[in-house]
Structure formats: C-alpha cells, structure tokens
Coordinates of C-alpha atoms and ligand atoms in Angstrom, one line a residue:
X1 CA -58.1 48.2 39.6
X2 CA -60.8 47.8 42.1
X3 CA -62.5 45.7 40.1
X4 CA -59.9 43.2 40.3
X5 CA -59.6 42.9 43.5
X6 CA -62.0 40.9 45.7
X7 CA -62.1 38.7 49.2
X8 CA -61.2 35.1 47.7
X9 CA -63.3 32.5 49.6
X10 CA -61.2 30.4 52.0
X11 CA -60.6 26.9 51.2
X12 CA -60.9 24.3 54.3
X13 CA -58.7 24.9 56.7
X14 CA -57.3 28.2 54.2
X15 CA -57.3 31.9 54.9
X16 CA -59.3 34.1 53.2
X17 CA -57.7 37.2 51.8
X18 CA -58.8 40.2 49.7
X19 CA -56.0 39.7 46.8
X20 CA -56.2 40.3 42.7
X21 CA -57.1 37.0 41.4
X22 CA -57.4 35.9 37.6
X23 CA -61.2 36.3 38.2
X24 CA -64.3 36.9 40.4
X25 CA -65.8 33.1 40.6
X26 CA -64.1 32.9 44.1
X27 CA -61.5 30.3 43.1
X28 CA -58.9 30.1 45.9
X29 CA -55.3 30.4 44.0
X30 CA -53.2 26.8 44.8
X31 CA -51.7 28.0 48.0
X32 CA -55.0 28.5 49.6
X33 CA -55.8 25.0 49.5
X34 CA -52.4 23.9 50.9
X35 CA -52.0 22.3 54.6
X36 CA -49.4 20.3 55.9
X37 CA -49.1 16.6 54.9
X38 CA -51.5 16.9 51.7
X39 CA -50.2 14.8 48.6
X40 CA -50.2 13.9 45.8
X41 CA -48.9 10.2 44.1
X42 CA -46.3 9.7 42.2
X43 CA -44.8 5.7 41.5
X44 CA -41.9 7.1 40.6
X45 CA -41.2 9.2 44.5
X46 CA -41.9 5.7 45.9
X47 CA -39.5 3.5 43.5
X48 CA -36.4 5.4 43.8
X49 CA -34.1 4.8 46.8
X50 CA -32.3 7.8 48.1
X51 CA -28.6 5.7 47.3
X52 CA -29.3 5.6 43.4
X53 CA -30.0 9.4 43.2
X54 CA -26.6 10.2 44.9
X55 CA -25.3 7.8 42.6
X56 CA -26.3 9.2 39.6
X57 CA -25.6 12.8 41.0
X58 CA -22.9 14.7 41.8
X59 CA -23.4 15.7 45.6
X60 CA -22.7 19.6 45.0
X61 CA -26.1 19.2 42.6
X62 CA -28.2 17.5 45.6
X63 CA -30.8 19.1 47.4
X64 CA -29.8 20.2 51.4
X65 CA -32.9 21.8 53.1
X66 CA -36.4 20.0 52.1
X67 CA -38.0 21.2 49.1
X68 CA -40.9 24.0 50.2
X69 CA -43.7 23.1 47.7
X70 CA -47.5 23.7 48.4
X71 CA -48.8 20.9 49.9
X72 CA -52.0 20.4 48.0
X73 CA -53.8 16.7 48.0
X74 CA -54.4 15.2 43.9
X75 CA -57.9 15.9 44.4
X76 CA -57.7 20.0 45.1
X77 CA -54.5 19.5 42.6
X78 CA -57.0 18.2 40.1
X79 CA -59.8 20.2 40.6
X80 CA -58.1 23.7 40.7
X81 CA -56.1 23.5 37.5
X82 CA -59.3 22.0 35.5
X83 CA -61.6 24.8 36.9
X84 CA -58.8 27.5 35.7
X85 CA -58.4 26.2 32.1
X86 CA -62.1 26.1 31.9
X87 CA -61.9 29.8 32.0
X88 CA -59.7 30.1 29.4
X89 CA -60.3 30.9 25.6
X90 CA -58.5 29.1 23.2
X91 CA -58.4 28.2 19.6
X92 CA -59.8 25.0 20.2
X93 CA -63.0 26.6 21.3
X94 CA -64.1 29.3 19.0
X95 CA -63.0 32.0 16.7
X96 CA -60.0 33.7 17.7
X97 CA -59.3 36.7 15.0
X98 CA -56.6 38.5 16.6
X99 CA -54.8 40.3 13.5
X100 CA -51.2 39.6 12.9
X101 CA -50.9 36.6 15.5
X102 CA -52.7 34.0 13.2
X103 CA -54.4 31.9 15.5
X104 CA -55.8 29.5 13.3
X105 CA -56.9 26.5 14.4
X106 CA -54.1 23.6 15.0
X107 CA -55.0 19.8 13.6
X108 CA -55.2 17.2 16.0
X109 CA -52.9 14.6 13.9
X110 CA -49.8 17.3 14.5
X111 CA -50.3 16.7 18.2
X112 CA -50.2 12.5 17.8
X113 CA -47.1 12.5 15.8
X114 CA -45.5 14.6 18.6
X115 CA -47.6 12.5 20.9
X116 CA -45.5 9.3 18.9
X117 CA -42.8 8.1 21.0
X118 CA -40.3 6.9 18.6
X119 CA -40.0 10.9 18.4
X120 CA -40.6 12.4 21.9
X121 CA -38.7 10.3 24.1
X122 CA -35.2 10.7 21.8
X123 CA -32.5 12.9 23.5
X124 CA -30.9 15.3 21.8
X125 CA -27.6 14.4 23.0
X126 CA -27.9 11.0 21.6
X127 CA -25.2 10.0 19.2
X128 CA -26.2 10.5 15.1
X129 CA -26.4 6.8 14.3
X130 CA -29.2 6.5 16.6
X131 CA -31.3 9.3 15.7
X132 CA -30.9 9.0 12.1
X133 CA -34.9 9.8 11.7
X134 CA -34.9 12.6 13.2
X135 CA -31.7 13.9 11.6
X136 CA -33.6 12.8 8.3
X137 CA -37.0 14.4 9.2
X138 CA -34.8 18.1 10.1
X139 CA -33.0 17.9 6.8
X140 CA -36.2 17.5 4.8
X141 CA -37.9 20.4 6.9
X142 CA -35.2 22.3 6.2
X143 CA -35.7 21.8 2.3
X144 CA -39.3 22.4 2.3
X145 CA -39.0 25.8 4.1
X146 CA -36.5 26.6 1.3
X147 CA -38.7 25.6 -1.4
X148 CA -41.8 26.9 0.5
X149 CA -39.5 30.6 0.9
X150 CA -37.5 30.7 -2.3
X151 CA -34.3 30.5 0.0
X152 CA -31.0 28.0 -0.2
X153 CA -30.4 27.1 3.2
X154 CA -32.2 27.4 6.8
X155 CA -31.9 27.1 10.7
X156 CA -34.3 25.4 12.7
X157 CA -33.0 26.7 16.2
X158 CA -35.3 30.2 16.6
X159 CA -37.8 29.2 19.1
X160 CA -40.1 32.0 17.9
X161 CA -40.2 34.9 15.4
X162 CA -39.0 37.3 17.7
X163 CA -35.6 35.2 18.2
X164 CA -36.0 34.4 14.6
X165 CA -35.5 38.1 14.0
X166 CA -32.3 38.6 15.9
X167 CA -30.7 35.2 14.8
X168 CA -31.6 37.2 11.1
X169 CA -30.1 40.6 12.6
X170 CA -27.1 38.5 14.0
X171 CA -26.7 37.1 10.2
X172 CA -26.9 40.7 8.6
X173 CA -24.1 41.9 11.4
X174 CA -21.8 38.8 10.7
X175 CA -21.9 39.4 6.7
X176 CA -21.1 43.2 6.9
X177 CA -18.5 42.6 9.2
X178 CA -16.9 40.0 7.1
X179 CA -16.9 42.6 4.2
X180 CA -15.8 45.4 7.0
X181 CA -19.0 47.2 5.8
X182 CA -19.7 50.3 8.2
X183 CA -23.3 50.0 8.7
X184 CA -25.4 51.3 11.9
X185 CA -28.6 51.6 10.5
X186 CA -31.7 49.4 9.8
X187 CA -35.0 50.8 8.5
X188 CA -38.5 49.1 9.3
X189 CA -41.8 51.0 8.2
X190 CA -44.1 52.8 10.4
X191 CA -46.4 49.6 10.2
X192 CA -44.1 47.2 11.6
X193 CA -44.5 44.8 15.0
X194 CA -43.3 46.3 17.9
X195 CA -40.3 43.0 18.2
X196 CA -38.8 44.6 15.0
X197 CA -37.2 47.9 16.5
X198 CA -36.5 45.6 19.4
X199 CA -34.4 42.9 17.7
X200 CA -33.3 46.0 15.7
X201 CA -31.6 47.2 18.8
X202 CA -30.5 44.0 20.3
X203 CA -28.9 43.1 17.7
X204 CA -26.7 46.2 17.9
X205 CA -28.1 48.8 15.0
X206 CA -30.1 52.1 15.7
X207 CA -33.7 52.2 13.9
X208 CA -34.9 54.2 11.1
X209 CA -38.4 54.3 10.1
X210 CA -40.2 54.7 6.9
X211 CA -43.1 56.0 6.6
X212 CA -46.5 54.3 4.5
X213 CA -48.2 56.8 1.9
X214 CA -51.7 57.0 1.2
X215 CA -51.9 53.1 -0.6
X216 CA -51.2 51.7 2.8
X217 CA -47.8 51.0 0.7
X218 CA -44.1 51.2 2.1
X219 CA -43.7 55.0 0.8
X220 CA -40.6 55.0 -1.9
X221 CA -39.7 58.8 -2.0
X222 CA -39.6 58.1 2.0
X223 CA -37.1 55.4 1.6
X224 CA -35.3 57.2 -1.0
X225 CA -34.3 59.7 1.7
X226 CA -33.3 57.5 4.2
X227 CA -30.3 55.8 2.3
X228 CA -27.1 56.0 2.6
X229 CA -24.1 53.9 3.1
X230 CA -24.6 53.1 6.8
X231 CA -28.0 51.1 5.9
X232 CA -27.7 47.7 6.7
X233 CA -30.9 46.7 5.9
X234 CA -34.6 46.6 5.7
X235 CA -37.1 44.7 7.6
X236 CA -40.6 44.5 6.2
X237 CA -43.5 41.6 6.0
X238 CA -45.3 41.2 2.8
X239 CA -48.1 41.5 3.4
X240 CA -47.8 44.2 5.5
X241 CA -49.3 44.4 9.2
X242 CA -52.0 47.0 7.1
X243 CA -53.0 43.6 5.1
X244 CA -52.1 44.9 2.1
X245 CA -49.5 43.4 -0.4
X246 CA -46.2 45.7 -0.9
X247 CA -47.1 45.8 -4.5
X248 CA -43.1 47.6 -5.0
X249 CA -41.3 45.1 -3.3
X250 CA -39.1 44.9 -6.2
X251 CA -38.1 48.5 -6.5
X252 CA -37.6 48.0 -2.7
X253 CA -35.1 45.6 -3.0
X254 CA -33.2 47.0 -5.3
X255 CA -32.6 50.7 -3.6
X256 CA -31.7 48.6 -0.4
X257 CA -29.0 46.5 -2.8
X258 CA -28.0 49.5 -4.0
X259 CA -26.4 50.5 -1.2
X260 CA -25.2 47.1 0.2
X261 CA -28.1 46.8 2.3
X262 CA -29.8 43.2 3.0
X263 CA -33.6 42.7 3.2
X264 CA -35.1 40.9 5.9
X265 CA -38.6 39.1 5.7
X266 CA -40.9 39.6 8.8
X267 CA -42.7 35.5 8.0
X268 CA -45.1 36.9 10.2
X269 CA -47.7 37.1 7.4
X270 CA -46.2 34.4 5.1
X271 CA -49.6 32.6 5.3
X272 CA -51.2 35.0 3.4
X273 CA -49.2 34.2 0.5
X274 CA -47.9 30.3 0.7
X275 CA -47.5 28.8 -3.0
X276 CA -47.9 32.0 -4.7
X277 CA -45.0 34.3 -4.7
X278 CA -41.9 33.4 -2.5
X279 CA -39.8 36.3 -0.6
X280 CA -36.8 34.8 -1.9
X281 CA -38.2 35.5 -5.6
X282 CA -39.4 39.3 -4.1
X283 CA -35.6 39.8 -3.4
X284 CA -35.2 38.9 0.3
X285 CA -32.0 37.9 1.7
X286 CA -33.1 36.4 5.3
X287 CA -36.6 35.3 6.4
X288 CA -38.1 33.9 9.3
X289 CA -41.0 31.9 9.2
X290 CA -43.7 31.9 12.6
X291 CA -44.2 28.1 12.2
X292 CA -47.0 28.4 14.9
X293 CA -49.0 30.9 12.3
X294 CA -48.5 29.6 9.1
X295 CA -48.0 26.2 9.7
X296 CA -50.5 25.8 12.5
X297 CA -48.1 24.8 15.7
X298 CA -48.9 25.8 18.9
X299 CA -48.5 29.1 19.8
X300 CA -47.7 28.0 23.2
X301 CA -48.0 32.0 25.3
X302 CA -44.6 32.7 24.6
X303 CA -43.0 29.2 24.2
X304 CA -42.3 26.9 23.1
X305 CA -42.5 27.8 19.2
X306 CA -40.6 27.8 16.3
X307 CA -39.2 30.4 14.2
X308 CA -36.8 29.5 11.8
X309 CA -34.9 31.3 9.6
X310 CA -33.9 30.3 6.0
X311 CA -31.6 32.5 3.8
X312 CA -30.2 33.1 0.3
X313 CA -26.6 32.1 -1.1
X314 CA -24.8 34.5 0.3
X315 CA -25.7 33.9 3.8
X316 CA -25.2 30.5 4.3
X317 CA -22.0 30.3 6.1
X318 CA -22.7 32.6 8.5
X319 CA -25.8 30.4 10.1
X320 CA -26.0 29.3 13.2
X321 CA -24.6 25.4 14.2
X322 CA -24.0 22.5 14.1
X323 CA -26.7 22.0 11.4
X324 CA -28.2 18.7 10.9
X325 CA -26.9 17.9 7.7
X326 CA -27.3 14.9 4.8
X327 CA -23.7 13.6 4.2
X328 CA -24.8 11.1 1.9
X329 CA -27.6 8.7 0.6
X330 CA -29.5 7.8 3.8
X331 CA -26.5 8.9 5.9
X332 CA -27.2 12.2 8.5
X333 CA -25.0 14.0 10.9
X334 CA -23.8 17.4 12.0
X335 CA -21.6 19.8 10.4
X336 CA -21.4 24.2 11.6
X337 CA -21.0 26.9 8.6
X338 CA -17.7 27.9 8.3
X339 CA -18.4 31.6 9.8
X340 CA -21.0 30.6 11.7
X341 CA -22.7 33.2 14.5
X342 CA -22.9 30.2 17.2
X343 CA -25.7 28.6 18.8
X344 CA -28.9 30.4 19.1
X345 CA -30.8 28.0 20.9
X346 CA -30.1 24.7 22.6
X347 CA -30.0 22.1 19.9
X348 CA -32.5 22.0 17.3
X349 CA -35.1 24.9 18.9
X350 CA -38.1 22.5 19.9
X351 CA -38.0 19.6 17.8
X352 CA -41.6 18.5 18.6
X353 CA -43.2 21.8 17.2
X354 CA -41.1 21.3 14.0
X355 CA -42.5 17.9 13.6
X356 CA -45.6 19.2 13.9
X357 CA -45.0 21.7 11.1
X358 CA -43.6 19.0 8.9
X359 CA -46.6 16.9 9.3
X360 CA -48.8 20.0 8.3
X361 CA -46.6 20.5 5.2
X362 CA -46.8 17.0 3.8
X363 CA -50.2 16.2 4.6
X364 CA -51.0 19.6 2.4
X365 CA -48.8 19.2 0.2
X366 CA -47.9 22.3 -2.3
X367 CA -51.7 22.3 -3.7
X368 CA -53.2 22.2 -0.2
X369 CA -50.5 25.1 1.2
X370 CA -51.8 27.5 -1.8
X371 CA -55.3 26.6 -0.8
X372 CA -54.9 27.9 2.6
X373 CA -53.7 31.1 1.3
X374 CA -56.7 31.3 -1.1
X375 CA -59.2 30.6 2.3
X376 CA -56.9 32.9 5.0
X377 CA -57.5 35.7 1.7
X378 CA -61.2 34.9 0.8
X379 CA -62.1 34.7 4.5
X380 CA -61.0 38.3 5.3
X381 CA -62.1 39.6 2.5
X382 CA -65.4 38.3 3.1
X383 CA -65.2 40.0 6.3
X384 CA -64.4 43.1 4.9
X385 CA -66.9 43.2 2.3
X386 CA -69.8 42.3 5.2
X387 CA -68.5 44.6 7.7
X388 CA -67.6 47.3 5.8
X389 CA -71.0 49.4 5.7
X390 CA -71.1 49.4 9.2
X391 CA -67.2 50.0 10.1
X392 CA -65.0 51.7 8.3
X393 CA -61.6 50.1 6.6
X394 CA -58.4 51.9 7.4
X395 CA -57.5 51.0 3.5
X396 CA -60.7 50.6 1.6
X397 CA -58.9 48.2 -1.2
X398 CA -58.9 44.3 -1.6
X399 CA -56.9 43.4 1.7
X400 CA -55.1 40.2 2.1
X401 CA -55.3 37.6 5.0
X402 CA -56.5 40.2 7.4
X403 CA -58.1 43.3 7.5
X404 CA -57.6 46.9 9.4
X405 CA -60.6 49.0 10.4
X406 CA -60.9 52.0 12.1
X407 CA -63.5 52.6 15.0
X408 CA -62.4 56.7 14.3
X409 CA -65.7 57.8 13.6
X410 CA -67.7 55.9 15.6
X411 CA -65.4 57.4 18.7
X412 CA -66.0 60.8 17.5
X413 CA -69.6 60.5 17.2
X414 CA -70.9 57.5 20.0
X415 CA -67.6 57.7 22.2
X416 CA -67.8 53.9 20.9
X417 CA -63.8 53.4 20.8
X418 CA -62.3 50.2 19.3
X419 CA -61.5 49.0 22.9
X420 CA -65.3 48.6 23.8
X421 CA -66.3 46.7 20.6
X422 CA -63.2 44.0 21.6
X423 CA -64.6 44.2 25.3
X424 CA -67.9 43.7 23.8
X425 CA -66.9 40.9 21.5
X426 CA -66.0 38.9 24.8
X427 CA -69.2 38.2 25.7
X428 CA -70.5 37.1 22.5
X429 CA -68.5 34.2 22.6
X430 CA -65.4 35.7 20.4
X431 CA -61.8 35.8 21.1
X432 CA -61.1 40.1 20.4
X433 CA -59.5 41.2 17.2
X434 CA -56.3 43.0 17.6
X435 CA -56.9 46.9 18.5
X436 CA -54.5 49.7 18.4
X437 CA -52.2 48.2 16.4
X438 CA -50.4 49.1 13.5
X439 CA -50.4 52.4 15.6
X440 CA -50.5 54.6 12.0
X441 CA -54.2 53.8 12.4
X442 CA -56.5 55.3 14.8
X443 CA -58.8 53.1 16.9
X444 CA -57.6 50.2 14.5
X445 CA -59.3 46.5 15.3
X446 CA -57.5 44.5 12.6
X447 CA -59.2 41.5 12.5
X448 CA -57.6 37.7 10.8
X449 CA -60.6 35.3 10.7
X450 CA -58.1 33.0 9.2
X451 CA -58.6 30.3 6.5
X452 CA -60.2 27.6 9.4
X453 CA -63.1 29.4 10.3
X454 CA -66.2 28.3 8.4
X455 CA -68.7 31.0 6.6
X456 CA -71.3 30.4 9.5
X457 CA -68.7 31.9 12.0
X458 CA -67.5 34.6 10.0
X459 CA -71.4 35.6 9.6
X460 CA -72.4 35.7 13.2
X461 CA -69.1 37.4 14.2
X462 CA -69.9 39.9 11.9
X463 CA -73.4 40.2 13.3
X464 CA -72.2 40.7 16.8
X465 CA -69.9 43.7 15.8
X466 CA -73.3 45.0 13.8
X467 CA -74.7 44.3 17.5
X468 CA -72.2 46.1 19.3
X469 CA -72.6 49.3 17.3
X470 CA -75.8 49.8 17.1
X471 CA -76.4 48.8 20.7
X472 CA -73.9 52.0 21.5
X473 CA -75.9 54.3 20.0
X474 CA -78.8 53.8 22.7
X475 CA -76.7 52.5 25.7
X476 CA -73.3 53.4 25.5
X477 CA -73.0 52.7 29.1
X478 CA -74.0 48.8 28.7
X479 CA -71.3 48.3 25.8
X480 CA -68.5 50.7 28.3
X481 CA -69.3 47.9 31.2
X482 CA -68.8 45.2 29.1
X483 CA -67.4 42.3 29.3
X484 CA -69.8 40.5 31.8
X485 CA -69.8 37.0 31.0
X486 CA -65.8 36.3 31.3
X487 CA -64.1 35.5 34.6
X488 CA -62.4 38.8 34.4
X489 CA -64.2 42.0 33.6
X490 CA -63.1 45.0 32.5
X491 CA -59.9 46.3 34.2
X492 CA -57.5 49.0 34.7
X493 CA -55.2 48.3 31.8
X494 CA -52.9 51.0 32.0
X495 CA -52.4 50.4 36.0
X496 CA -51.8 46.7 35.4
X497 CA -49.4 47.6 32.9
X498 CA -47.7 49.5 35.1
X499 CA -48.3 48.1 38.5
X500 CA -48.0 44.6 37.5
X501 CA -48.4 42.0 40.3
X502 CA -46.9 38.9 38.9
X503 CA -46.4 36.5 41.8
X504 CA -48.3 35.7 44.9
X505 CA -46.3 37.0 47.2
X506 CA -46.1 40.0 45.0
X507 CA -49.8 40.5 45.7
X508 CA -50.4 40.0 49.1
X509 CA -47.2 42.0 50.1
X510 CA -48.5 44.8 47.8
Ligands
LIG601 C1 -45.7 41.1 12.2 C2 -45.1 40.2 13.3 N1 -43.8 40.1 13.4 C3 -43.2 39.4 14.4 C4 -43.9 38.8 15.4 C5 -43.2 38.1 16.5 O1 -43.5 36.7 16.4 P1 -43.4 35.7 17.7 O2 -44.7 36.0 18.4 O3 -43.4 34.4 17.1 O4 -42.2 36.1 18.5 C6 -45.4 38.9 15.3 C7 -46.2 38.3 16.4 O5 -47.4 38.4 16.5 C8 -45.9 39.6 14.3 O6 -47.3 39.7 14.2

C-alpha cells in the first residue's frame, strides 16, 4: 500500500495532503483545487428565473440549504478531467486482450447514430404515435437477435449480462412455478464467470457445479450424477470460458430436458460463433447476449450496457414488459406477456447502446457477422500458435475466440507468475490479458486479441510476452517491479481489496 500513497502537491491556494491518489504525477484530486467563488458557465443557470422552477416543481422536491459543490473555476475543471483520462487505457488506444470481456474495438458510426438527435433527445415516456421509429427500430432489434440466436422472442431491458442472467433465472423460476415444478437447483461448470453462481443465488436457487474433464469439456459422467428432479437448469457459454467449443452440447441438453430442466446460454462468448451455429439450434431455452462484446457497444465500467435476453417458445409469456410490439403494418405500440415477471429495468434498458448494436448488425449484415467470428477465431489461434513455444496452453487443442495459458511452469522454475507478465505487459503499451481466471487453471492469462486487432499487433504483443520471459530469467527483480511507465505502479492488491478507500473523505479520514 505504501506505494500508493504519496504527499499530493497543493494546488493554489489548496492544502497539500499525503492521501492514495489514482497515481504518482502529483495531480491534485478536484477538491484541491476548490476555493470559494470559483465557477464555472452555464447559459442555462443564467436563463432560468427562480419563479419558473417552482412552477414547474412541486415545492416538497425543491432544494432548502444551498447546494455544497466544489467550487472549481472551467479552467482547473477542464484541465483536471483532461489530464486524468489521459492516463487512462482504453480500447480506442491500443490492444486490449482481456479474455472473456471482449474489448474489441467499437466503430465510430455507432457513436453518430446515437450522437443523431432524432434518437437521443426522444423521451421514453412519450406517447407511441410519436416515437413510432424508435418503436420500429426495437422491434426489428428484437428480430435480428432472434434470428442471430435461434430464439422466438426477446427483451431488450437487461442493462448488462449480469442482469441479463437474473432476468433469465427470473424466467426459469416463473415457468417452473407455473407448472408447480419443485426445483432448487441450478448447475454451472467449474469454468463458469464468477456473476453465474451470483445470479444463481439471487435469483433464489442453490448452486451445483460440474466439473470439466481432461478435453477442457463440460464432463458428462459429472453431470450425470448431479441430476435429479430438483434441477432447474444449466447455465453454460459455448464456447466455454476455457475457449474451447462444448463439442456435447447436444447430449447436454438432452439430460437437462430429461429431467425438466431449462438450459441457459451464458452470450458471453457468442462472438466466437455469430452465423455459424445458433444456441437456440444447440438446445438452449434462454440466452443473453453482452451487446457491448459481440456487438461492439460500449462497455461503459459497469454501465450503461446492454444485455438482452431472447428465448424459445415456451418462454415467451413469461418475459418481462410492456414489450415494444408491431400491431400491424407500419403500426407499433406496447403490449406485456400474459405471465410476465415485471419490469426489469426502466423502460427499454438503454436505448442508445441498442441502437448502436443495431447499426453494427445492419452495416455487417449476416456475411459480415460470420466474418467476425472467422477473425475473433483466426486471431487467437494465431496467438496461440506463436506463443505457444514459449508459454504453455492450459488446453493444447484448436481454441476458439480466445485462448487459456498457464504461467505454471514458469512460476515453478523463474518465480515468473502470470501476475508479473500482465504487470509487465503494462509497460509495453498493452492493456493485460485476463489472469487467474477460469480458476480450474493455475497461473492462467487467457488472452482475446479479438477479431479488430491487425496481424502487426498480435506480432509485437506476442514479442513482448517473449520479452517478458526471457527478461525473468536474468532479472526477475526488474519484471517483479514492474509496471513503471503507468500512473499507478504496482500495488497491494489484496489490501485494496480489502481495505478499499472509495471516496475522498474515506481517504483522508482513514
Ligand atoms: C462468461 C461471462 N459471463 C457473464 C459476464 C457478465 O457480463 P457483464 O459484464 O455484461 O455483466 C461476463 C463478463 O465479462 C463473462 O465474461
């Protein structure tokens, strides 16, 4: 932790403190540049009279005491937030092969159709015959994500795949109760993301896990002995968080049917497969789709996103409304499934990431979709193939759109763990793959170049992990202090787990 702690510079007129800061450039936090009468210019504050706001408002919702914000002139304002973001990585500058999140690379045209006001300044709570486009543009989403999934009907509310899951684990609850089913059970593989024994549990069941056999493979005599009649259901992405497609899916689905179980599709990974198998034709029942991996939204650090969830036949009257529906030729409105588990979101989930998704799907088209797949495939492939001599794979078969290795070994024998070649990777220019995850694998870096990186990146990322290595094999110490080039060097992880100072006030009353 000491590391991260260091005397911040005063700004004019500021107090200097010894606080944790983001980094070590000496970059006072807002509040530091504060004093009394600094501010900033708004038209608006100037144009609107005091008598229209309590006009407009209620006067339980207006303000009594003066609002206590920062008092920071548009200058500092300015300055401050420009210096922090450029100390930020993003996908917009570089690689960024973090395994299992997708961080591909989002086209600019998304951003100007959300940018287009005939979309962004609609309200939601405006009546259907004026937003008759958008309506339109929802139902047509909808239709795609059905074809694009092998499902009959979808929800666009999720606002990421985590709420996608529990809207899907809501759906599962709804149609065993309405066939008073006794289930308490749901099973997820050893492999699975950490959210899917979490929406497992909110959404009321107890987990059971399955384990993977040698393949990297959902194991079947595993799953075998976890049935019985309190199974709900599955959850599983295919590909699996290993990389590797769940070449049994089939048999899967039909021991989970077997016992009036539903299978739920982690979308997670539905990238790796767009245009050439659909979970719907695997046997799925529910599936959410991450719209800001495979369809290249934002991923937006927690929000907004977009995770719908489309589902088959049986399901459809338990989704969540009102739905935006076509009533009849050119004609759009509402209507709620007749069981319907409610609202999950506010409205439509955040209409301007689905738009952006929708423009990503027509400008591709169905050809251009299955070419991504081919690219996300070829590229880590690629990257296994080049890297492969040098690090071991966790599976050594033809992965998918990303790839597990394991820095086992090279722990054992350099004390080189898979935590100091994602350090490492910092300072040559690259975003970290993801490390220690899925937890079956030991000092796992599972890396997704993704299909928008070009061959000349994958190359000299794949050089710099050579670089790493063999630089730990003479100086282990240089690779254990790295990163040195990044505002923020290498920290107590565990301890800022733990101890985590989230506010200002949190840290200098610490
Ligand atoms: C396999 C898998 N499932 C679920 C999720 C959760 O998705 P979201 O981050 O959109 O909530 C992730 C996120 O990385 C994931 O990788």
């Amino acid at each position: 932790m000491s590391d991260t702690v260091f005397k911040i510079k005063a700004a004019p007129g500021g107090k200097a403190s010894s606080i944790p800061l983001m980094g070590n450039d000496g970059e006072p936090t807002i509040f530091e540049y504060a004093k009394p009468g600094r501010k900033s210019y708004n038209l608006l504050d100037q144009k609107l009279p005091t008598g229209e706001l309590n006009d407009l408002l209620p006067a339980s919702y207006l303000r009594v005491n003066k609002l206590e914000l920062t008092e920071v002139s548009e200058r500092d304002l300015v300055g401050h937030f420009t210096r922090l973001t450029h100390r930020q990585y993003s996908v917009d500058l570089g690689a960024y092969p973090l395994g299992s999140c997708t961080m591909k690379y989002n086209p600019k045209f998304c951003d100007e159709l959300a940018f287009m006001s005939s979309f962004n300044t609609c309200h939601p709570s405006a009546p259907e015959a004026v937003v008759q486009g958008w309506l339109e543009l929802m139902v047509n989403l909808e239709e795609a994500l059905c074809e694009i999934t092998g499902m009959k009907a979808a929800t666009l509310q999720p606002a990421a795949g985590a709420q996608g899951e529990l809207t899907g684990l809501l759906l599962m609850r709804a149609w065993h109760d309405d066939r008073s089913h006794n289930k308490t059970t749901i099973i997820i593989p050893d492999t699975a993301h950490g959210t899917n024994p979490a929406s497992v549990t909110l959404g009321g069941y107890k987990v059971k896990t399955v384990g993977t056999n040698e393949k990297g493979l959902v194991d079947i005599e595993s799953l075998k002995s976890l049935l019985d009649d309190e199974v709900a259901g599955i959850m599983l992405t295919n590909p699996n968080t290993l990389g590797l497609f769940e070449e049994e899916i089939q048999e899967v689905a039909s021991l989970i049917h077997s016992v009036d179980g539903l299978l739920y599709y982690d979308g997670a990974n539905l990238n790796a497969i767009l245009g050439k198998v659909r979970p719907g034709d695997m046997g799925f029942d529910i599936v959410h789709l991450n719209l800001h991996k495979t369809f290249a939204t934002p991923h937006g650090g927690g929000g907004p996103g977009a995770g719908p969830v489309a589902v088959s036949e049986r399901i459809i009257d338990f989704l969540p409304g009102p739905k935006p529906t076509r009533l009849g030729t050119n004609s759009y409105g509402y209507t709620t499934p007749i069981k319907s588990i409610g609202r999950i979101h506010s409205w439509h989930g955040n209409a301007l990431v689905l738009l952006r998704a929708f423009g990503y799907i027509l400008f591709h088209g169905s050809e251009g979709l299955e070419k991504i797949s081919e690219m996300a495939v070829l590229n880590a492939n690629w990257l296994k193939r080049r890297l492969e001599d040098t690090i071991t794979p966790a599976y050594n078969r033809p992965v998918m759109h990303e790839v597990v290795m394991t820095a086992q070994d090279l722990a054992k024998d350099h004390n080189l763990k898979a935590l100091d070649i994602a350090k490492a990777l910092l300072d040559e220019g690259f975003h970290a793959p993801t490390i220690y995850f899925p937890l079956l694998v030991h000092e796992a870096l599972m890396f997704e170049p993704t299909e928008t990186e070009s061959l000349d990146t994958l190359e000299a990322l794949a050089r710099s992990v050579e670089k790493i290595i063999a630089q730990s094999k003479t100086n282990i110490d240089d690779i254990k202090s790295a990163p040195r080039n990044t505002p923020v060097q290498r920290v107590d992880e565990a301890l800022a787990a733990r101890k985590l100072l989230a506010t200002y006030d949190a840290a200098i009353n610490k």
